[in-house]
Amino acid sequence: MLAGSLGAAHAADLVISNWDGYMAKDIAETFKAATGLEIEVVNHATNEEIMGKLMASQGKGYDIVFVSSPFAEILNHQSLVEPLDKAAIPNLSNLYPEAASLAYDPGNAYSVPYTWGTTGLCYRSDLVKTVPDSWMNLLAPSDDIKGKTTMLATDRWLMAAGELAKGYSVNETDPAKIAEVKDLLIAAKKTLLAYDDTTFYSKLVSAEASLVHAWDGWCNYGITENKDIKFVVPKEGSDLWVDTIVVMKGSEKKDAAMKFINFILDPTNHAWAAQNILYKVPNKAAMESLDKALIEQYPNMGMTPAELTKYELLRDLGAAQKDYSRAVSEIKASN
């Protein structure tokens, strides 16, 4: 179904698009109990999938969308998102100060950060001879782990690994540097088991892989099943990723949308994400409510906002996005 026709087909007060499993399964019931409003949640698999629908429909068909921050920035540049009515969202005060001053949207004018974290190396400490501490451990692996490494497939994170290894910005737009990164990643491809955005932690658990490129929260899924799995941010640094909530300008239910955001930012509701999907949330009250045992089991959950925000945010690349897409296509097509 085209997104443009979606709105007329739904009787709910709000239509929300999010990644599968990224909110509590009973959120429709708890939100209705709290506000009397009904929501319908539809899922998207990737940022690119929902962005394609939003661009095709000029933002119509959805009231609220969860997307990563560079994509929220694009939606704002396209005038497709609604400025937040902060008077209707008093729970914005629960955000860490650092989460209210992120460079892509200082002051949370049009977006609210839902989760945030870093990207790094997730590995089996009992299967690697040397503890990894560099992106080059992934891109030029030692003989014992060749064929037992995976990289994220998504354009921005795949390119970021190469950019960080070379000391470049994760938002690099110089064509010559993009070409250098492409060549590095083509060479790395020869040593990979797979590009994998979804099951890399399972490959670690089964020992099919020894070292994988991972979002910190997804590494935690592996740690749940095997205590020998560890996460490390390489010495060259990482990116700061942020998944956000935006209200579509084409929504006819903006007041209800603001109530939903305020509901999510309630510490108990926002803590659900940290407790269940094992991602850090930028909500001070929610994080302080967590059981300390959670952070002992998953050390990357204990990263502070100051530690997170020292890394470079992924930003909207503008016209250079085409250069990234072309480079990634050539990398994946290479032999």
JSON list of N, CA and C in Angstrom, two decimals, residues 181-218:
[
{"chain": "A", "resi": 181, "resn": "VAL", "atom": "N", "xyz": [38.56, 5.62, 0.88]},
{"chain": "A", "resi": 181, "resn": "VAL", "atom": "CA", "xyz": [37.80, 4.75, 1.78]},
{"chain": "A", "resi": 181, "resn": "VAL", "atom": "C", "xyz": [37.19, 3.59, 1.01]},
{"chain": "A", "resi": 182, "resn": "LYS", "atom": "N", "xyz": [36.68, 3.89, -0.17]},
{"chain": "A", "resi": 182, "resn": "LYS", "atom": "CA", "xyz": [36.11, 2.82, -1.01]},
{"chain": "A", "resi": 182, "resn": "LYS", "atom": "C", "xyz": [37.16, 1.75, -1.29]},
{"chain": "A", "resi": 183, "resn": "ASP", "atom": "N", "xyz": [38.36, 2.16, -1.65]},
{"chain": "A", "resi": 183, "resn": "ASP", "atom": "CA", "xyz": [39.41, 1.18, -1.96]},
{"chain": "A", "resi": 183, "resn": "ASP", "atom": "C", "xyz": [39.75, 0.34, -0.72]},
{"chain": "A", "resi": 184, "resn": "LEU", "atom": "N", "xyz": [39.80, 0.97, 0.44]},
{"chain": "A", "resi": 184, "resn": "LEU", "atom": "CA", "xyz": [40.08, 0.24, 1.67]},
{"chain": "A", "resi": 184, "resn": "LEU", "atom": "C", "xyz": [38.98, -0.80, 1.94]},
{"chain": "A", "resi": 185, "resn": "LEU", "atom": "N", "xyz": [37.74, -0.41, 1.73]},
{"chain": "A", "resi": 185, "resn": "LEU", "atom": "CA", "xyz": [36.64, -1.32, 2.02]},
{"chain": "A", "resi": 185, "resn": "LEU", "atom": "C", "xyz": [36.53, -2.43, 0.97]},
{"chain": "A", "resi": 186, "resn": "ILE", "atom": "N", "xyz": [36.95, -2.16, -0.26]},
{"chain": "A", "resi": 186, "resn": "ILE", "atom": "CA", "xyz": [36.99, -3.23, -1.27]},
{"chain": "A", "resi": 186, "resn": "ILE", "atom": "C", "xyz": [38.03, -4.28, -0.87]},
{"chain": "A", "resi": 187, "resn": "ALA", "atom": "N", "xyz": [39.16, -3.81, -0.38]},
{"chain": "A", "resi": 187, "resn": "ALA", "atom": "CA", "xyz": [40.19, -4.75, 0.09]},
{"chain": "A", "resi": 187, "resn": "ALA", "atom": "C", "xyz": [39.69, -5.55, 1.29]},
{"chain": "A", "resi": 188, "resn": "ALA", "atom": "N", "xyz": [38.98, -4.88, 2.18]},
{"chain": "A", "resi": 188, "resn": "ALA", "atom": "CA", "xyz": [38.47, -5.55, 3.38]},
{"chain": "A", "resi": 188, "resn": "ALA", "atom": "C", "xyz": [37.43, -6.61, 3.03]},
{"chain": "A", "resi": 189, "resn": "LYS", "atom": "N", "xyz": [36.67, -6.36, 1.97]},
{"chain": "A", "resi": 189, "resn": "LYS", "atom": "CA", "xyz": [35.60, -7.29, 1.60]},
{"chain": "A", "resi": 189, "resn": "LYS", "atom": "C", "xyz": [36.13, -8.70, 1.39]},
{"chain": "A", "resi": 190, "resn": "LYS", "atom": "N", "xyz": [37.35, -8.81, 0.88]},
{"chain": "A", "resi": 190, "resn": "LYS", "atom": "CA", "xyz": [37.94, -10.12, 0.59]},
{"chain": "A", "resi": 190, "resn": "LYS", "atom": "C", "xyz": [38.15, -10.96, 1.85]},
{"chain": "A", "resi": 191, "resn": "THR", "atom": "N", "xyz": [38.13, -10.31, 3.00]},
{"chain": "A", "resi": 191, "resn": "THR", "atom": "CA", "xyz": [38.38, -11.04, 4.25]},
{"chain": "A", "resi": 191, "resn": "THR", "atom": "C", "xyz": [37.10, -11.30, 5.04]},
{"chain": "A", "resi": 192, "resn": "LEU", "atom": "N", "xyz": [35.97, -10.82, 4.53]},
{"chain": "A", "resi": 192, "resn": "LEU", "atom": "CA", "xyz": [34.72, -10.85, 5.30]},
{"chain": "A", "resi": 192, "resn": "LEU", "atom": "C", "xyz": [33.97, -12.18, 5.16]},
{"chain": "A", "resi": 193, "resn": "LEU", "atom": "N", "xyz": [33.26, -12.52, 6.22]},
{"chain": "A", "resi": 193, "resn": "LEU", "atom": "CA", "xyz": [32.27, -13.58, 6.15]},
{"chain": "A", "resi": 193, "resn": "LEU", "atom": "C", "xyz": [31.01, -13.05, 5.49]},
{"chain": "A", "resi": 194, "resn": "ALA", "atom": "N", "xyz": [30.59, -11.82, 5.86]},
{"chain": "A", "resi": 194, "resn": "ALA", "atom": "CA", "xyz": [29.34, -11.27, 5.32]},
{"chain": "A", "resi": 194, "resn": "ALA", "atom": "C", "xyz": [29.19, -9.81, 5.68]},
{"chain": "A", "resi": 195, "resn": "TYR", "atom": "N", "xyz": [28.33, -9.12, 4.90]},
{"chain": "A", "resi": 195, "resn": "TYR", "atom": "CA", "xyz": [27.76, -7.86, 5.37]},
{"chain": "A", "resi": 195, "resn": "TYR", "atom": "C", "xyz": [26.48, -8.25, 6.11]},
{"chain": "A", "resi": 196, "resn": "ASP", "atom": "N", "xyz": [26.28, -7.70, 7.30]},
{"chain": "A", "resi": 196, "resn": "ASP", "atom": "CA", "xyz": [25.18, -8.20, 8.12]},
{"chain": "A", "resi": 196, "resn": "ASP", "atom": "C", "xyz": [24.72, -7.11, 9.09]},
{"chain": "A", "resi": 197, "resn": "ASP", "atom": "N", "xyz": [23.46, -6.69, 8.94]},
{"chain": "A", "resi": 197, "resn": "ASP", "atom": "CA", "xyz": [22.90, -5.67, 9.84]},
{"chain": "A", "resi": 197, "resn": "ASP", "atom": "C", "xyz": [22.01, -6.26, 10.93]},
{"chain": "A", "resi": 198, "resn": "THR", "atom": "N", "xyz": [21.71, -7.54, 10.83]},
{"chain": "A", "resi": 198, "resn": "THR", "atom": "CA", "xyz": [20.65, -8.07, 11.72]},
{"chain": "A", "resi": 198, "resn": "THR", "atom": "C", "xyz": [21.02, -9.31, 12.52]},
{"chain": "A", "resi": 199, "resn": "THR", "atom": "N", "xyz": [21.90, -10.16, 11.98]},
{"chain": "A", "resi": 199, "resn": "THR", "atom": "CA", "xyz": [22.16, -11.42, 12.69]},
{"chain": "A", "resi": 199, "resn": "THR", "atom": "C", "xyz": [23.62, -11.58, 13.09]},
{"chain": "A", "resi": 200, "resn": "PHE", "atom": "N", "xyz": [24.36, -10.47, 13.07]},
{"chain": "A", "resi": 200, "resn": "PHE", "atom": "CA", "xyz": [25.80, -10.59, 13.36]},
{"chain": "A", "resi": 200, "resn": "PHE", "atom": "C", "xyz": [26.07, -11.11, 14.78]},
{"chain": "A", "resi": 201, "resn": "TYR", "atom": "N", "xyz": [25.22, -10.74, 15.71]},
{"chain": "A", "resi": 201, "resn": "TYR", "atom": "CA", "xyz": [25.45, -11.21, 17.08]},
{"chain": "A", "resi": 201, "resn": "TYR", "atom": "C", "xyz": [25.18, -12.71, 17.20]},
{"chain": "A", "resi": 202, "resn": "SER", "atom": "N", "xyz": [24.23, -13.20, 16.40]},
{"chain": "A", "resi": 202, "resn": "SER", "atom": "CA", "xyz": [23.96, -14.64, 16.40]},
{"chain": "A", "resi": 202, "resn": "SER", "atom": "C", "xyz": [25.16, -15.41, 15.84]},
{"chain": "A", "resi": 203, "resn": "LYS", "atom": "N", "xyz": [25.81, -14.81, 14.84]},
{"chain": "A", "resi": 203, "resn": "LYS", "atom": "CA", "xyz": [27.00, -15.45, 14.27]},
{"chain": "A", "resi": 203, "resn": "LYS", "atom": "C", "xyz": [28.12, -15.52, 15.31]},
{"chain": "A", "resi": 204, "resn": "LEU", "atom": "N", "xyz": [28.19, -14.53, 16.20]},
{"chain": "A", "resi": 204, "resn": "LEU", "atom": "CA", "xyz": [29.17, -14.60, 17.28]},
{"chain": "A", "resi": 204, "resn": "LEU", "atom": "C", "xyz": [28.81, -15.71, 18.27]},
{"chain": "A", "resi": 205, "resn": "VAL", "atom": "N", "xyz": [27.55, -15.78, 18.61]},
{"chain": "A", "resi": 205, "resn": "VAL", "atom": "CA", "xyz": [27.11, -16.78, 19.59]},
{"chain": "A", "resi": 205, "resn": "VAL", "atom": "C", "xyz": [27.41, -18.19, 19.07]},
{"chain": "A", "resi": 206, "resn": "SER", "atom": "N", "xyz": [27.17, -18.41, 17.79]},
{"chain": "A", "resi": 206, "resn": "SER", "atom": "CA", "xyz": [27.39, -19.75, 17.21]},
{"chain": "A", "resi": 206, "resn": "SER", "atom": "C", "xyz": [28.85, -20.01, 16.88]},
{"chain": "A", "resi": 207, "resn": "ALA", "atom": "N", "xyz": [29.70, -18.97, 17.01]},
{"chain": "A", "resi": 207, "resn": "ALA", "atom": "CA", "xyz": [31.13, -19.05, 16.68]},
{"chain": "A", "resi": 207, "resn": "ALA", "atom": "C", "xyz": [31.37, -19.08, 15.17]},
{"chain": "A", "resi": 208, "resn": "GLU", "atom": "N", "xyz": [30.34, -18.81, 14.37]},
{"chain": "A", "resi": 208, "resn": "GLU", "atom": "CA", "xyz": [30.55, -18.67, 12.93]},
{"chain": "A", "resi": 208, "resn": "GLU", "atom": "C", "xyz": [31.43, -17.45, 12.67]},
{"chain": "A", "resi": 209, "resn": "ALA", "atom": "N", "xyz": [31.28, -16.42, 13.51]},
{"chain": "A", "resi": 209, "resn": "ALA", "atom": "CA", "xyz": [32.11, -15.22, 13.44]},
{"chain": "A", "resi": 209, "resn": "ALA", "atom": "C", "xyz": [32.87, -15.04, 14.74]},
{"chain": "A", "resi": 210, "resn": "SER", "atom": "N", "xyz": [34.00, -14.34, 14.65]},
{"chain": "A", "resi": 210, "resn": "SER", "atom": "CA", "xyz": [34.80, -14.05, 15.86]},
{"chain": "A", "resi": 210, "resn": "SER", "atom": "C", "xyz": [34.81, -12.57, 16.20]},
{"chain": "A", "resi": 211, "resn": "LEU", "atom": "N", "xyz": [34.61, -11.72, 15.17]},
{"chain": "A", "resi": 211, "resn": "LEU", "atom": "CA", "xyz": [34.69, -10.27, 15.34]},
{"chain": "A", "resi": 211, "resn": "LEU", "atom": "C", "xyz": [33.72, -9.63, 14.36]},
{"chain": "A", "resi": 212, "resn": "VAL", "atom": "N", "xyz": [32.84, -8.75, 14.87]},
{"chain": "A", "resi": 212, "resn": "VAL", "atom": "CA", "xyz": [31.85, -8.13, 13.98]},
{"chain": "A", "resi": 212, "resn": "VAL", "atom": "C", "xyz": [31.76, -6.63, 14.26]},
{"chain": "A", "resi": 213, "resn": "HIS", "atom": "N", "xyz": [31.35, -5.93, 13.23]},
{"chain": "A", "resi": 213, "resn": "HIS", "atom": "CA", "xyz": [31.08, -4.49, 13.26]},
{"chain": "A", "resi": 213, "resn": "HIS", "atom": "C", "xyz": [29.66, -4.34, 13.80]},
{"chain": "A", "resi": 214, "resn": "ALA", "atom": "N", "xyz": [29.48, -3.56, 14.89]},
{"chain": "A", "resi": 214, "resn": "ALA", "atom": "CA", "xyz": [28.19, -3.63, 15.57]},
{"chain": "A", "resi": 214, "resn": "ALA", "atom": "C", "xyz": [27.79, -2.30, 16.19]},
{"chain": "A", "resi": 215, "resn": "TRP", "atom": "N", "xyz": [26.48, -2.07, 16.23]},
{"chain": "A", "resi": 215, "resn": "TRP", "atom": "CA", "xyz": [25.94, -1.04, 17.10]},
{"chain": "A", "resi": 215, "resn": "TRP", "atom": "C", "xyz": [26.02, -1.59, 18.52]},
{"chain": "A", "resi": 216, "resn": "ASP", "atom": "N", "xyz": [26.34, -0.73, 19.48]},
{"chain": "A", "resi": 216, "resn": "ASP", "atom": "CA", "xyz": [26.58, -1.22, 20.84]},
{"chain": "A", "resi": 216, "resn": "ASP", "atom": "C", "xyz": [25.39, -1.99, 21.41]},
{"chain": "A", "resi": 217, "resn": "GLY", "atom": "N", "xyz": [24.19, -1.47, 21.17]},
{"chain": "A", "resi": 217, "resn": "GLY", "atom": "CA", "xyz": [23.02, -2.15, 21.73]},
{"chain": "A", "resi": 217, "resn": "GLY", "atom": "C", "xyz": [22.83, -3.54, 21.15]},
{"chain": "A", "resi": 218, "resn": "TRP", "atom": "N", "xyz": [23.12, -3.71, 19.87]},
{"chain": "A", "resi": 218, "resn": "TRP", "atom": "CA", "xyz": [22.95, -5.03, 19.26]},
{"chain": "A", "resi": 218, "resn": "TRP", "atom": "C", "xyz": [24.02, -6.00, 19.73]}
]
